[in-house]
Amino acid sequence: MTSTPAVEPSDSSALDGFWAVIPAGGAGTRLWPLSRRSSPKFLRDLTGSGRSLLQETQDRLEPLAEDRFLVVTGRAHRDAVGEQLATLGDDAIIAEPSARDSMAAIGLAAAVLELRDPDAVMGSFAADHVIADPEAFRSCVRTAVEVAREGWLVTLGIEPTFASSAFGYIHLGDELPGHPGVASVREFVEKPSTEVAATYLATGRYRWNAGMFVVRPTVLLDLLGTWHPEFAAALRTIAAAPERLDELWPDLPKIALDHAVAEPAADAGRVATVPSTFGWDDIGDFDSLATLLDALRGEGGSVTVLGEESLVTAVDSTGLVVPRSDRVVAVVGLDDVVVVDTPDALLVTTRARAQEVKAVVAALTESGRTDLT
């Protein structure tokens, strides 16, 4: 990862009562064949650091949370998560019977923490994000925790670096009294067109929504109960009686936390945001992965290799090559190419069309080749 500026020691000290919640889900279909249902992107090393994205997430949160972690993942990945996060106890991993979107996953973690540590503040951070400046990230989390202790639902608003149509946006309101730099949230905006996004950036009053939330567990569940009372009650029941998980889980609404709580709470004046500039990427496809790797390594203008470089020979070419089959990959005279070579599948596309890789996964699934997805 890139080097980070020096900060005061207090910025890295543990926070009393702070719990790190890590939702570890999603298949990462735009990163096929590297990411698959059996081995999704959060279990992969996509930065060349020698650590998976999940492990890097634990690494940057551990100075603040110490051993106070809850990871919510699917049952199919329970063992792999446990192996990668071997320092955590079995009670630190919650295995979902099925995917029910982020509100169910994060809400169940909140319900468990409400019973385990009633005075806790939890921060929810996805397992598959990359942060360029961990120290700056921790400083923002520290500020968010202070605000959350006062009863706010707090989100980290990422400073946009370009007019993206791939992310939702946070519309900043007035500065929060007593918290310099922290703002109330006027509204959350769904993914806009590039043209509309450009107008947002011109105002300086919008931030990317990365889905990072810091809040007291009871506050989150009470907010959920305002608009979805049965949902909140079911989560609290499961936390109090874990043996009922399989019974109650299938009937939980399949909805994101943003839609279930954050958006209506912002309308009600209950959400604040900490504007953040720590460098963030969710590696949505191979184009963004190539951009990230170039930035981390200070490269560009040539083929970037994720893996064993001796397996790749590139002549007058640019792009990204991922050699994972132990055979040589040669690329000649191609610009912005993406080649991902695995033992049972080969992907060749361009960076410009990297988003369309998900169509390959859909086609394979429809044809019954789920062994490849």
mmCIF file of C-alpha atoms in Angstrom, residues 144-363:
data_model
loop_
_atom_site.group_PDB
_atom_site.id
_atom_site.type_symbol
_atom_site.label_atom_id
_atom_site.label_comp_id
_atom_site.label_asym_id
_atom_site.label_seq_id
_atom_site.Cartn_x
_atom_site.Cartn_y
_atom_site.Cartn_z
ATOM 1 C CA ALA A 144 -17.415 9.386 13.403
ATOM 2 C CA VAL A 145 -17.468 7.460 16.692
ATOM 3 C CA GLU A 146 -17.539 10.703 18.691
ATOM 4 C CA VAL A 147 -20.540 11.911 16.691
ATOM 5 C CA ALA A 148 -22.288 8.528 16.834
ATOM 6 C CA ARG A 149 -22.109 8.521 20.633
ATOM 7 C CA GLU A 150 -24.502 11.492 20.498
ATOM 8 C CA GLY A 151 -27.156 9.421 18.734
ATOM 9 C CA TRP A 152 -26.406 10.152 15.084
ATOM 10 C CA LEU A 153 -26.220 7.668 12.244
ATOM 11 C CA VAL A 154 -22.855 8.643 10.761
ATOM 12 C CA THR A 155 -21.467 7.853 7.342
ATOM 13 C CA LEU A 156 -18.022 8.472 5.875
ATOM 14 C CA GLY A 157 -18.432 10.594 2.735
ATOM 15 C CA ILE A 158 -15.651 9.956 0.236
ATOM 16 C CA GLU A 159 -14.186 12.942 -1.623
ATOM 17 C CA PRO A 160 -15.056 12.329 -5.309
ATOM 18 C CA THR A 161 -12.087 12.199 -7.667
ATOM 19 C CA PHE A 162 -14.138 12.241 -10.874
ATOM 20 C CA ALA A 163 -17.757 12.482 -12.020
ATOM 21 C CA SER A 164 -18.728 8.839 -11.558
ATOM 22 C CA SER A 165 -22.075 7.319 -12.469
ATOM 23 C CA ALA A 166 -21.136 4.103 -10.630
ATOM 24 C CA PHE A 167 -21.586 5.421 -7.079
ATOM 25 C CA GLY A 168 -24.365 6.935 -5.039
ATOM 26 C CA TYR A 169 -23.830 10.409 -3.581
ATOM 27 C CA ILE A 170 -24.275 12.107 -0.201
ATOM 28 C CA HIS A 171 -25.583 15.680 -0.256
ATOM 29 C CA LEU A 172 -23.935 17.657 2.554
ATOM 30 C CA GLY A 173 -26.006 19.969 4.736
ATOM 31 C CA ASP A 174 -24.925 22.359 7.482
ATOM 32 C CA GLU A 175 -21.922 21.838 9.712
ATOM 33 C CA LEU A 176 -22.712 19.963 12.904
ATOM 34 C CA PRO A 177 -22.401 22.181 16.021
ATOM 35 C CA GLY A 178 -19.396 21.183 18.121
ATOM 36 C CA HIS A 179 -17.907 19.001 15.395
ATOM 37 C CA PRO A 180 -15.832 21.057 12.944
ATOM 38 C CA GLY A 181 -15.849 19.610 9.445
ATOM 39 C CA VAL A 182 -18.709 17.194 10.142
ATOM 40 C CA ALA A 183 -21.934 17.932 8.269
ATOM 41 C CA SER A 184 -25.533 16.866 8.449
ATOM 42 C CA VAL A 185 -26.834 14.896 5.458
ATOM 43 C CA ARG A 186 -29.594 16.458 3.385
ATOM 44 C CA GLU A 187 -30.195 13.388 1.267
ATOM 45 C CA PHE A 188 -28.702 10.314 -0.325
ATOM 46 C CA VAL A 189 -28.804 10.359 -4.124
ATOM 47 C CA GLU A 190 -28.945 7.241 -6.292
ATOM 48 C CA LYS A 191 -26.331 6.705 -8.994
ATOM 49 C CA PRO A 192 -26.687 9.710 -11.332
ATOM 50 C CA SER A 193 -25.659 10.165 -14.940
ATOM 51 C CA THR A 194 -22.113 11.371 -15.554
ATOM 52 C CA GLU A 195 -23.474 14.774 -16.536
ATOM 53 C CA VAL A 196 -25.448 15.144 -13.310
ATOM 54 C CA ALA A 197 -22.490 13.878 -11.279
ATOM 55 C CA ALA A 198 -20.357 16.635 -12.813
ATOM 56 C CA THR A 199 -22.802 19.259 -11.543
ATOM 57 C CA TYR A 200 -22.579 17.689 -8.074
ATOM 58 C CA LEU A 201 -18.798 17.955 -8.043
ATOM 59 C CA ALA A 202 -18.956 21.585 -9.147
ATOM 60 C CA THR A 203 -20.882 22.519 -5.974
ATOM 61 C CA GLY A 204 -18.370 20.907 -3.599
ATOM 62 C CA ARG A 205 -21.333 19.735 -1.491
ATOM 63 C CA TYR A 206 -21.473 16.080 -2.514
ATOM 64 C CA ARG A 207 -19.500 13.025 -1.480
ATOM 65 C CA TRP A 208 -19.465 9.439 -2.699
ATOM 66 C CA ASN A 209 -21.493 7.020 -0.603
ATOM 67 C CA ALA A 210 -19.219 4.060 0.174
ATOM 68 C CA GLY A 211 -21.703 2.399 2.523
ATOM 69 C CA MET A 212 -19.561 2.973 5.625
ATOM 70 C CA PHE A 213 -21.754 3.572 8.681
ATOM 71 C CA VAL A 214 -20.901 4.270 12.325
ATOM 72 C CA VAL A 215 -23.731 4.148 14.866
ATOM 73 C CA ARG A 216 -24.819 2.868 18.253
ATOM 74 C CA PRO A 217 -26.513 -0.534 17.725
ATOM 75 C CA THR A 218 -29.687 0.503 19.550
ATOM 76 C CA VAL A 219 -29.942 3.684 17.484
ATOM 77 C CA LEU A 220 -29.688 1.701 14.247
ATOM 78 C CA LEU A 221 -32.318 -0.825 15.321
ATOM 79 C CA ASP A 222 -34.654 1.866 16.641
ATOM 80 C CA LEU A 223 -34.341 3.746 13.328
ATOM 81 C CA LEU A 224 -35.113 0.529 11.469
ATOM 82 C CA GLY A 225 -38.077 -0.004 13.777
ATOM 83 C CA THR A 226 -39.454 3.410 12.823
ATOM 84 C CA TRP A 227 -40.011 2.331 9.213
ATOM 85 C CA HIS A 228 -39.819 -1.471 9.428
ATOM 86 C CA PRO A 229 -40.939 -2.470 12.948
ATOM 87 C CA GLU A 230 -41.362 -6.190 12.210
ATOM 88 C CA PHE A 231 -37.908 -6.327 10.648
ATOM 89 C CA ALA A 232 -36.254 -4.796 13.705
ATOM 90 C CA ALA A 233 -38.215 -7.067 16.047
ATOM 91 C CA ALA A 234 -37.188 -10.191 14.100
ATOM 92 C CA LEU A 235 -33.499 -9.245 14.246
ATOM 93 C CA ARG A 236 -33.711 -8.729 17.998
ATOM 94 C CA THR A 237 -35.479 -12.071 18.372
ATOM 95 C CA ILE A 238 -32.750 -13.894 16.428
ATOM 96 C CA ALA A 239 -30.027 -12.252 18.536
ATOM 97 C CA ALA A 240 -31.778 -13.318 21.755
ATOM 98 C CA ALA A 241 -32.595 -16.812 20.448
ATOM 99 C CA PRO A 242 -29.952 -17.828 17.869
ATOM 100 C CA GLU A 243 -31.591 -21.238 17.471
ATOM 101 C CA ARG A 244 -34.409 -19.477 15.579
ATOM 102 C CA LEU A 245 -32.083 -18.112 12.886
ATOM 103 C CA ASP A 246 -33.053 -20.652 10.207
ATOM 104 C CA GLU A 247 -36.725 -20.211 11.034
ATOM 105 C CA LEU A 248 -36.885 -16.417 10.870
ATOM 106 C CA TRP A 249 -34.130 -15.489 8.406
ATOM 107 C CA PRO A 250 -35.904 -16.431 5.119
ATOM 108 C CA ASP A 251 -38.765 -14.029 5.867
ATOM 109 C CA LEU A 252 -36.555 -10.982 6.481
ATOM 110 C CA PRO A 253 -36.867 -8.251 3.832
ATOM 111 C CA LYS A 254 -34.144 -8.236 1.191
ATOM 112 C CA ILE A 255 -33.159 -4.575 1.291
ATOM 113 C CA ALA A 256 -30.009 -2.478 1.624
ATOM 114 C CA LEU A 257 -29.329 -0.466 4.773
ATOM 115 C CA ASP A 258 -29.252 2.663 2.619
ATOM 116 C CA HIS A 259 -32.852 2.214 1.526
ATOM 117 C CA ALA A 260 -34.209 0.766 4.761
ATOM 118 C CA VAL A 261 -32.702 3.300 7.175
ATOM 119 C CA ALA A 262 -30.164 5.809 5.821
ATOM 120 C CA GLU A 263 -32.373 7.531 3.248
ATOM 121 C CA PRO A 264 -35.454 8.029 5.449
ATOM 122 C CA ALA A 265 -33.259 8.905 8.444
ATOM 123 C CA ALA A 266 -31.556 11.619 6.389
ATOM 124 C CA ASP A 267 -34.964 13.029 5.503
ATOM 125 C CA ALA A 268 -35.717 13.055 9.236
ATOM 126 C CA GLY A 269 -32.470 14.911 10.063
ATOM 127 C CA ARG A 270 -30.828 11.975 11.857
ATOM 128 C CA VAL A 271 -27.752 11.414 9.639
ATOM 129 C CA ALA A 272 -24.338 13.082 9.707
ATOM 130 C CA THR A 273 -21.279 12.578 7.535
ATOM 131 C CA VAL A 274 -17.538 12.892 8.021
ATOM 132 C CA PRO A 275 -16.051 14.122 4.706
ATOM 133 C CA SER A 276 -13.098 11.846 4.006
ATOM 134 C CA THR A 277 -10.031 11.979 1.773
ATOM 135 C CA PHE A 278 -8.228 8.756 2.654
ATOM 136 C CA GLY A 279 -8.343 7.214 -0.839
ATOM 137 C CA TRP A 280 -11.028 4.587 -1.411
ATOM 138 C CA ASP A 281 -11.818 2.006 -4.068
ATOM 139 C CA ASP A 282 -14.344 -0.826 -4.173
ATOM 140 C CA ILE A 283 -12.659 -2.564 -7.148
ATOM 141 C CA GLY A 284 -15.857 -2.880 -9.123
ATOM 142 C CA ASP A 285 -14.233 -4.361 -12.251
ATOM 143 C CA PHE A 286 -10.893 -5.042 -13.911
ATOM 144 C CA ASP A 287 -10.614 -1.475 -15.184
ATOM 145 C CA SER A 288 -10.779 -0.084 -11.648
ATOM 146 C CA LEU A 289 -8.409 -2.826 -10.471
ATOM 147 C CA ALA A 290 -5.862 -1.802 -13.124
ATOM 148 C CA THR A 291 -6.198 1.856 -12.125
ATOM 149 C CA LEU A 292 -5.741 0.964 -8.462
ATOM 150 C CA LEU A 293 -2.654 -1.164 -9.068
ATOM 151 C CA ASP A 294 -1.073 1.531 -11.224
ATOM 152 C CA ALA A 295 -1.619 4.063 -8.424
ATOM 153 C CA LEU A 296 -0.291 1.765 -5.694
ATOM 154 C CA ARG A 297 2.825 0.859 -7.664
ATOM 155 C CA GLY A 298 3.405 4.199 -9.368
ATOM 156 C CA GLU A 299 3.221 2.506 -12.722
ATOM 157 C CA GLY A 300 1.345 3.214 -15.946
ATOM 158 C CA GLY A 301 1.891 3.042 -19.660
ATOM 159 C CA SER A 302 2.700 -0.668 -19.661
ATOM 160 C CA VAL A 303 1.136 -4.002 -18.782
ATOM 161 C CA THR A 304 0.418 -4.349 -15.073
ATOM 162 C CA VAL A 305 0.756 -7.878 -13.718
ATOM 163 C CA LEU A 306 -1.140 -9.177 -10.690
ATOM 164 C CA GLY A 307 0.719 -12.357 -9.828
ATOM 165 C CA GLU A 308 3.957 -13.953 -11.006
ATOM 166 C CA GLU A 309 5.537 -11.437 -13.385
ATOM 167 C CA SER A 310 7.883 -14.001 -14.923
ATOM 168 C CA LEU A 311 4.843 -15.700 -16.492
ATOM 169 C CA VAL A 312 3.958 -12.610 -18.567
ATOM 170 C CA THR A 313 5.685 -11.386 -21.712
ATOM 171 C CA ALA A 314 4.281 -8.130 -23.105
ATOM 172 C CA VAL A 315 5.409 -6.410 -26.317
ATOM 173 C CA ASP A 316 4.121 -2.931 -27.180
ATOM 174 C CA SER A 317 1.040 -3.494 -25.002
ATOM 175 C CA THR A 318 -0.785 -1.899 -22.087
ATOM 176 C CA GLY A 319 -3.413 -3.147 -19.688
ATOM 177 C CA LEU A 320 -3.731 -5.788 -16.981
ATOM 178 C CA VAL A 321 -2.690 -9.439 -16.968
ATOM 179 C CA VAL A 322 -3.515 -11.861 -14.157
ATOM 180 C CA PRO A 323 -1.615 -15.167 -14.635
ATOM 181 C CA ARG A 324 -3.098 -17.821 -12.366
ATOM 182 C CA SER A 325 -2.636 -21.024 -14.379
ATOM 183 C CA ASP A 326 1.155 -21.398 -14.132
ATOM 184 C CA ARG A 327 1.534 -20.989 -17.902
ATOM 185 C CA VAL A 328 3.115 -18.174 -19.851
ATOM 186 C CA VAL A 329 0.849 -15.400 -21.130
ATOM 187 C CA ALA A 330 2.124 -13.371 -24.097
ATOM 188 C CA VAL A 331 0.479 -10.124 -25.207
ATOM 189 C CA VAL A 332 1.637 -8.381 -28.393
ATOM 190 C CA GLY A 333 0.505 -5.033 -29.774
ATOM 191 C CA LEU A 334 -2.658 -4.577 -27.703
ATOM 192 C CA ASP A 335 -3.675 -1.481 -25.757
ATOM 193 C CA ASP A 336 -5.756 -1.484 -22.567
ATOM 194 C CA VAL A 337 -6.221 -5.248 -22.710
ATOM 195 C CA VAL A 338 -7.400 -7.400 -19.792
ATOM 196 C CA VAL A 339 -6.256 -11.023 -19.662
ATOM 197 C CA VAL A 340 -7.169 -13.237 -16.710
ATOM 198 C CA ASP A 341 -5.830 -16.780 -17.053
ATOM 199 C CA THR A 342 -7.036 -19.395 -14.548
ATOM 200 C CA PRO A 343 -6.799 -23.203 -14.704
ATOM 201 C CA ASP A 344 -10.375 -23.653 -15.965
ATOM 202 C CA ALA A 345 -11.297 -20.334 -17.607
ATOM 203 C CA LEU A 346 -9.651 -17.593 -19.666
ATOM 204 C CA LEU A 347 -10.972 -14.038 -19.948
ATOM 205 C CA VAL A 348 -9.823 -11.628 -22.648
ATOM 206 C CA THR A 349 -11.462 -8.203 -22.864
ATOM 207 C CA THR A 350 -10.572 -4.524 -22.795
ATOM 208 C CA ARG A 351 -10.571 -2.119 -19.884
ATOM 209 C CA ALA A 352 -13.296 -0.102 -21.578
ATOM 210 C CA ARG A 353 -15.657 -3.086 -21.602
ATOM 211 C CA ALA A 354 -14.696 -4.564 -18.254
ATOM 212 C CA GLN A 355 -18.161 -3.881 -16.792
ATOM 213 C CA GLU A 356 -19.640 -6.343 -19.294
ATOM 214 C CA VAL A 357 -17.866 -9.337 -17.730
ATOM 215 C CA LYS A 358 -20.948 -9.870 -15.557
ATOM 216 C CA ALA A 359 -22.808 -10.840 -18.758
ATOM 217 C CA VAL A 360 -20.439 -13.802 -19.132
ATOM 218 C CA VAL A 361 -21.326 -14.994 -15.652
ATOM 219 C CA ALA A 362 -25.031 -14.628 -16.423
ATOM 220 C CA ALA A 363 -24.647 -16.624 -19.640
#
